[in-house]
Amino acid sequence: PIRDTRLLRLHVEDLSADRAANIANRLAEIYVERNLMYISKSEVLKLHKNEYLKLQAKLSEYSKIYKHKHPKMIRLKREIKQMEERIRQEKDNLEDIKTGDIASEDSSEMTSAVLAGLKANNITIQDRAEPPIYPIRPKKRINILLAMIAGMMGGIALIFFFEYLDDT
């Protein structure tokens, strides 16, 4: 995260600059898609819960009028059970999206369906990764400078050590 902002900096290092840029871009796209799926699934879950509450209200109305073995009561109870199962499945799907346990085949189908039906996403990619012109590692100048300093220190230490060993 970038301090005092809502931005996130994604950093990828690889031997190939192009591959590093592609990895960073794909990770950002996957993050946006997963967030979009999470938002849509949570909205679907809310809709199912509202429908469940409506069915419960309808059941309480029907229970005043009909007996529990009436066909309308039986049909309504069956609808409530189906809605409970749908809610359970949506919760499981939501957990799968959170943990990242989405099958790759299902992911592409879900993504296209979600993208078609959802209005907005709260996460976007601000800047796409581009391959750097110059490599960021190894830093040759610093490595050469450190090697020279270490060599001089080692040489001086070796001189003092040989002087210490000399008994003449």
JSON list of N, CA, C and O in Angstrom, two decimals, residues 26 30 33-34 37 96-97 100-113:
[
{"chain": "A", "resi": 26, "resn": "ARG", "atom": "N", "xyz": [-1.18, -9.17, -15.15]},
{"chain": "A", "resi": 26, "resn": "ARG", "atom": "CA", "xyz": [-2.15, -10.27, -14.99]},
{"chain": "A", "resi": 26, "resn": "ARG", "atom": "C", "xyz": [-2.61, -10.37, -13.53]},
{"chain": "A", "resi": 26, "resn": "ARG", "atom": "O", "xyz": [-3.80, -10.61, -13.28]},
{"chain": "A", "resi": 30, "resn": "ILE", "atom": "N", "xyz": [-6.47, -10.11, -12.36]},
{"chain": "A", "resi": 30, "resn": "ILE", "atom": "CA", "xyz": [-7.13, -11.16, -11.56]},
{"chain": "A", "resi": 30, "resn": "ILE", "atom": "C", "xyz": [-7.72, -10.57, -10.29]},
{"chain": "A", "resi": 30, "resn": "ILE", "atom": "O", "xyz": [-8.83, -10.91, -9.89]},
{"chain": "A", "resi": 33, "resn": "GLU", "atom": "N", "xyz": [-10.89, -8.76, -11.21]},
{"chain": "A", "resi": 33, "resn": "GLU", "atom": "CA", "xyz": [-11.96, -9.71, -11.55]},
{"chain": "A", "resi": 33, "resn": "GLU", "atom": "C", "xyz": [-12.52, -10.38, -10.30]},
{"chain": "A", "resi": 33, "resn": "GLU", "atom": "O", "xyz": [-13.74, -10.52, -10.16]},
{"chain": "A", "resi": 34, "resn": "ARG", "atom": "N", "xyz": [-11.65, -10.79, -9.40]},
{"chain": "A", "resi": 34, "resn": "ARG", "atom": "CA", "xyz": [-12.11, -11.46, -8.18]},
{"chain": "A", "resi": 34, "resn": "ARG", "atom": "C", "xyz": [-12.94, -10.51, -7.33]},
{"chain": "A", "resi": 34, "resn": "ARG", "atom": "O", "xyz": [-13.95, -10.90, -6.74]},
{"chain": "A", "resi": 37, "resn": "MET", "atom": "N", "xyz": [-16.30, -10.26, -8.93]},
{"chain": "A", "resi": 37, "resn": "MET", "atom": "CA", "xyz": [-17.11, -11.46, -8.66]},
{"chain": "A", "resi": 37, "resn": "MET", "atom": "C", "xyz": [-17.61, -11.44, -7.22]},
{"chain": "A", "resi": 37, "resn": "MET", "atom": "O", "xyz": [-18.75, -11.78, -6.95]},
{"chain": "A", "resi": 96, "resn": "ASP", "atom": "N", "xyz": [-15.41, -19.31, -1.50]},
{"chain": "A", "resi": 96, "resn": "ASP", "atom": "CA", "xyz": [-14.46, -19.77, -2.51]},
{"chain": "A", "resi": 96, "resn": "ASP", "atom": "C", "xyz": [-13.77, -18.59, -3.18]},
{"chain": "A", "resi": 96, "resn": "ASP", "atom": "O", "xyz": [-12.57, -18.62, -3.44]},
{"chain": "A", "resi": 97, "resn": "ILE", "atom": "N", "xyz": [-14.53, -17.55, -3.46]},
{"chain": "A", "resi": 97, "resn": "ILE", "atom": "CA", "xyz": [-13.94, -16.37, -4.08]},
{"chain": "A", "resi": 97, "resn": "ILE", "atom": "C", "xyz": [-12.97, -15.69, -3.12]},
{"chain": "A", "resi": 97, "resn": "ILE", "atom": "O", "xyz": [-11.89, -15.27, -3.51]},
{"chain": "A", "resi": 100, "resn": "GLY", "atom": "N", "xyz": [-9.92, -17.88, -2.94]},
{"chain": "A", "resi": 100, "resn": "GLY", "atom": "CA", "xyz": [-9.26, -18.09, -4.22]},
{"chain": "A", "resi": 100, "resn": "GLY", "atom": "C", "xyz": [-9.41, -19.50, -4.75]},
{"chain": "A", "resi": 100, "resn": "GLY", "atom": "O", "xyz": [-8.69, -19.90, -5.65]},
{"chain": "A", "resi": 101, "resn": "ASP", "atom": "N", "xyz": [-10.35, -20.28, -4.22]},
{"chain": "A", "resi": 101, "resn": "ASP", "atom": "CA", "xyz": [-10.56, -21.66, -4.66]},
{"chain": "A", "resi": 101, "resn": "ASP", "atom": "C", "xyz": [-11.55, -21.73, -5.81]},
{"chain": "A", "resi": 101, "resn": "ASP", "atom": "O", "xyz": [-12.56, -22.40, -5.75]},
{"chain": "A", "resi": 102, "resn": "ILE", "atom": "N", "xyz": [-11.26, -21.01, -6.89]},
{"chain": "A", "resi": 102, "resn": "ILE", "atom": "CA", "xyz": [-12.17, -20.98, -8.03]},
{"chain": "A", "resi": 102, "resn": "ILE", "atom": "C", "xyz": [-11.54, -21.81, -9.14]},
{"chain": "A", "resi": 102, "resn": "ILE", "atom": "O", "xyz": [-10.37, -21.65, -9.45]},
{"chain": "A", "resi": 103, "resn": "ALA", "atom": "N", "xyz": [-12.32, -22.69, -9.74]},
{"chain": "A", "resi": 103, "resn": "ALA", "atom": "CA", "xyz": [-11.82, -23.47, -10.87]},
{"chain": "A", "resi": 103, "resn": "ALA", "atom": "C", "xyz": [-11.60, -22.54, -12.06]},
{"chain": "A", "resi": 103, "resn": "ALA", "atom": "O", "xyz": [-12.37, -21.61, -12.27]},
{"chain": "A", "resi": 104, "resn": "SER", "atom": "N", "xyz": [-10.55, -22.78, -12.83]},
{"chain": "A", "resi": 104, "resn": "SER", "atom": "CA", "xyz": [-10.21, -21.87, -13.92]},
{"chain": "A", "resi": 104, "resn": "SER", "atom": "C", "xyz": [-11.30, -21.83, -14.99]},
{"chain": "A", "resi": 104, "resn": "SER", "atom": "O", "xyz": [-11.55, -20.80, -15.58]},
{"chain": "A", "resi": 105, "resn": "GLU", "atom": "N", "xyz": [-11.95, -22.96, -15.27]},
{"chain": "A", "resi": 105, "resn": "GLU", "atom": "CA", "xyz": [-13.01, -22.98, -16.28]},
{"chain": "A", "resi": 105, "resn": "GLU", "atom": "C", "xyz": [-14.20, -22.15, -15.79]},
{"chain": "A", "resi": 105, "resn": "GLU", "atom": "O", "xyz": [-14.75, -21.34, -16.52]},
{"chain": "A", "resi": 106, "resn": "ASP", "atom": "N", "xyz": [-14.60, -22.39, -14.55]},
{"chain": "A", "resi": 106, "resn": "ASP", "atom": "CA", "xyz": [-15.74, -21.66, -13.99]},
{"chain": "A", "resi": 106, "resn": "ASP", "atom": "C", "xyz": [-15.42, -20.19, -13.86]},
{"chain": "A", "resi": 106, "resn": "ASP", "atom": "O", "xyz": [-16.30, -19.35, -13.99]},
{"chain": "A", "resi": 107, "resn": "SER", "atom": "N", "xyz": [-14.16, -19.86, -13.59]},
{"chain": "A", "resi": 107, "resn": "SER", "atom": "CA", "xyz": [-13.77, -18.47, -13.38]},
{"chain": "A", "resi": 107, "resn": "SER", "atom": "C", "xyz": [-14.03, -17.63, -14.62]},
{"chain": "A", "resi": 107, "resn": "SER", "atom": "O", "xyz": [-14.56, -16.53, -14.52]},
{"chain": "A", "resi": 108, "resn": "SER", "atom": "N", "xyz": [-13.66, -18.13, -15.79]},
{"chain": "A", "resi": 108, "resn": "SER", "atom": "CA", "xyz": [-13.86, -17.33, -17.00]},
{"chain": "A", "resi": 108, "resn": "SER", "atom": "C", "xyz": [-15.34, -17.17, -17.31]},
{"chain": "A", "resi": 108, "resn": "SER", "atom": "O", "xyz": [-15.78, -16.10, -17.73]},
{"chain": "A", "resi": 109, "resn": "GLU", "atom": "N", "xyz": [-16.14, -18.24, -17.09]},
{"chain": "A", "resi": 109, "resn": "GLU", "atom": "CA", "xyz": [-17.58, -18.13, -17.33]},
{"chain": "A", "resi": 109, "resn": "GLU", "atom": "C", "xyz": [-18.22, -17.16, -16.35]},
{"chain": "A", "resi": 109, "resn": "GLU", "atom": "O", "xyz": [-19.04, -16.34, -16.72]},
{"chain": "A", "resi": 110, "resn": "MET", "atom": "N", "xyz": [-17.82, -17.29, -15.08]},
{"chain": "A", "resi": 110, "resn": "MET", "atom": "CA", "xyz": [-18.38, -16.41, -14.06]},
{"chain": "A", "resi": 110, "resn": "MET", "atom": "C", "xyz": [-17.99, -14.97, -14.32]},
{"chain": "A", "resi": 110, "resn": "MET", "atom": "O", "xyz": [-18.80, -14.06, -14.18]},
{"chain": "A", "resi": 111, "resn": "THR", "atom": "N", "xyz": [-16.75, -14.75, -14.74]},
{"chain": "A", "resi": 111, "resn": "THR", "atom": "CA", "xyz": [-16.28, -13.40, -14.97]},
{"chain": "A", "resi": 111, "resn": "THR", "atom": "C", "xyz": [-17.07, -12.74, -16.08]},
{"chain": "A", "resi": 111, "resn": "THR", "atom": "O", "xyz": [-17.52, -11.61, -15.94]},
{"chain": "A", "resi": 112, "resn": "SER", "atom": "N", "xyz": [-17.27, -13.44, -17.19]},
{"chain": "A", "resi": 112, "resn": "SER", "atom": "CA", "xyz": [-18.02, -12.83, -18.29]},
{"chain": "A", "resi": 112, "resn": "SER", "atom": "C", "xyz": [-19.46, -12.55, -17.89]},
{"chain": "A", "resi": 112, "resn": "SER", "atom": "O", "xyz": [-20.03, -11.52, -18.25]},
{"chain": "A", "resi": 113, "resn": "ALA", "atom": "N", "xyz": [-20.07, -13.47, -17.16]},
{"chain": "A", "resi": 113, "resn": "ALA", "atom": "CA", "xyz": [-21.45, -13.26, -16.72]},
{"chain": "A", "resi": 113, "resn": "ALA", "atom": "C", "xyz": [-21.54, -12.10, -15.75]},
{"chain": "A", "resi": 113, "resn": "ALA", "atom": "O", "xyz": [-22.45, -11.28, -15.83]}
]
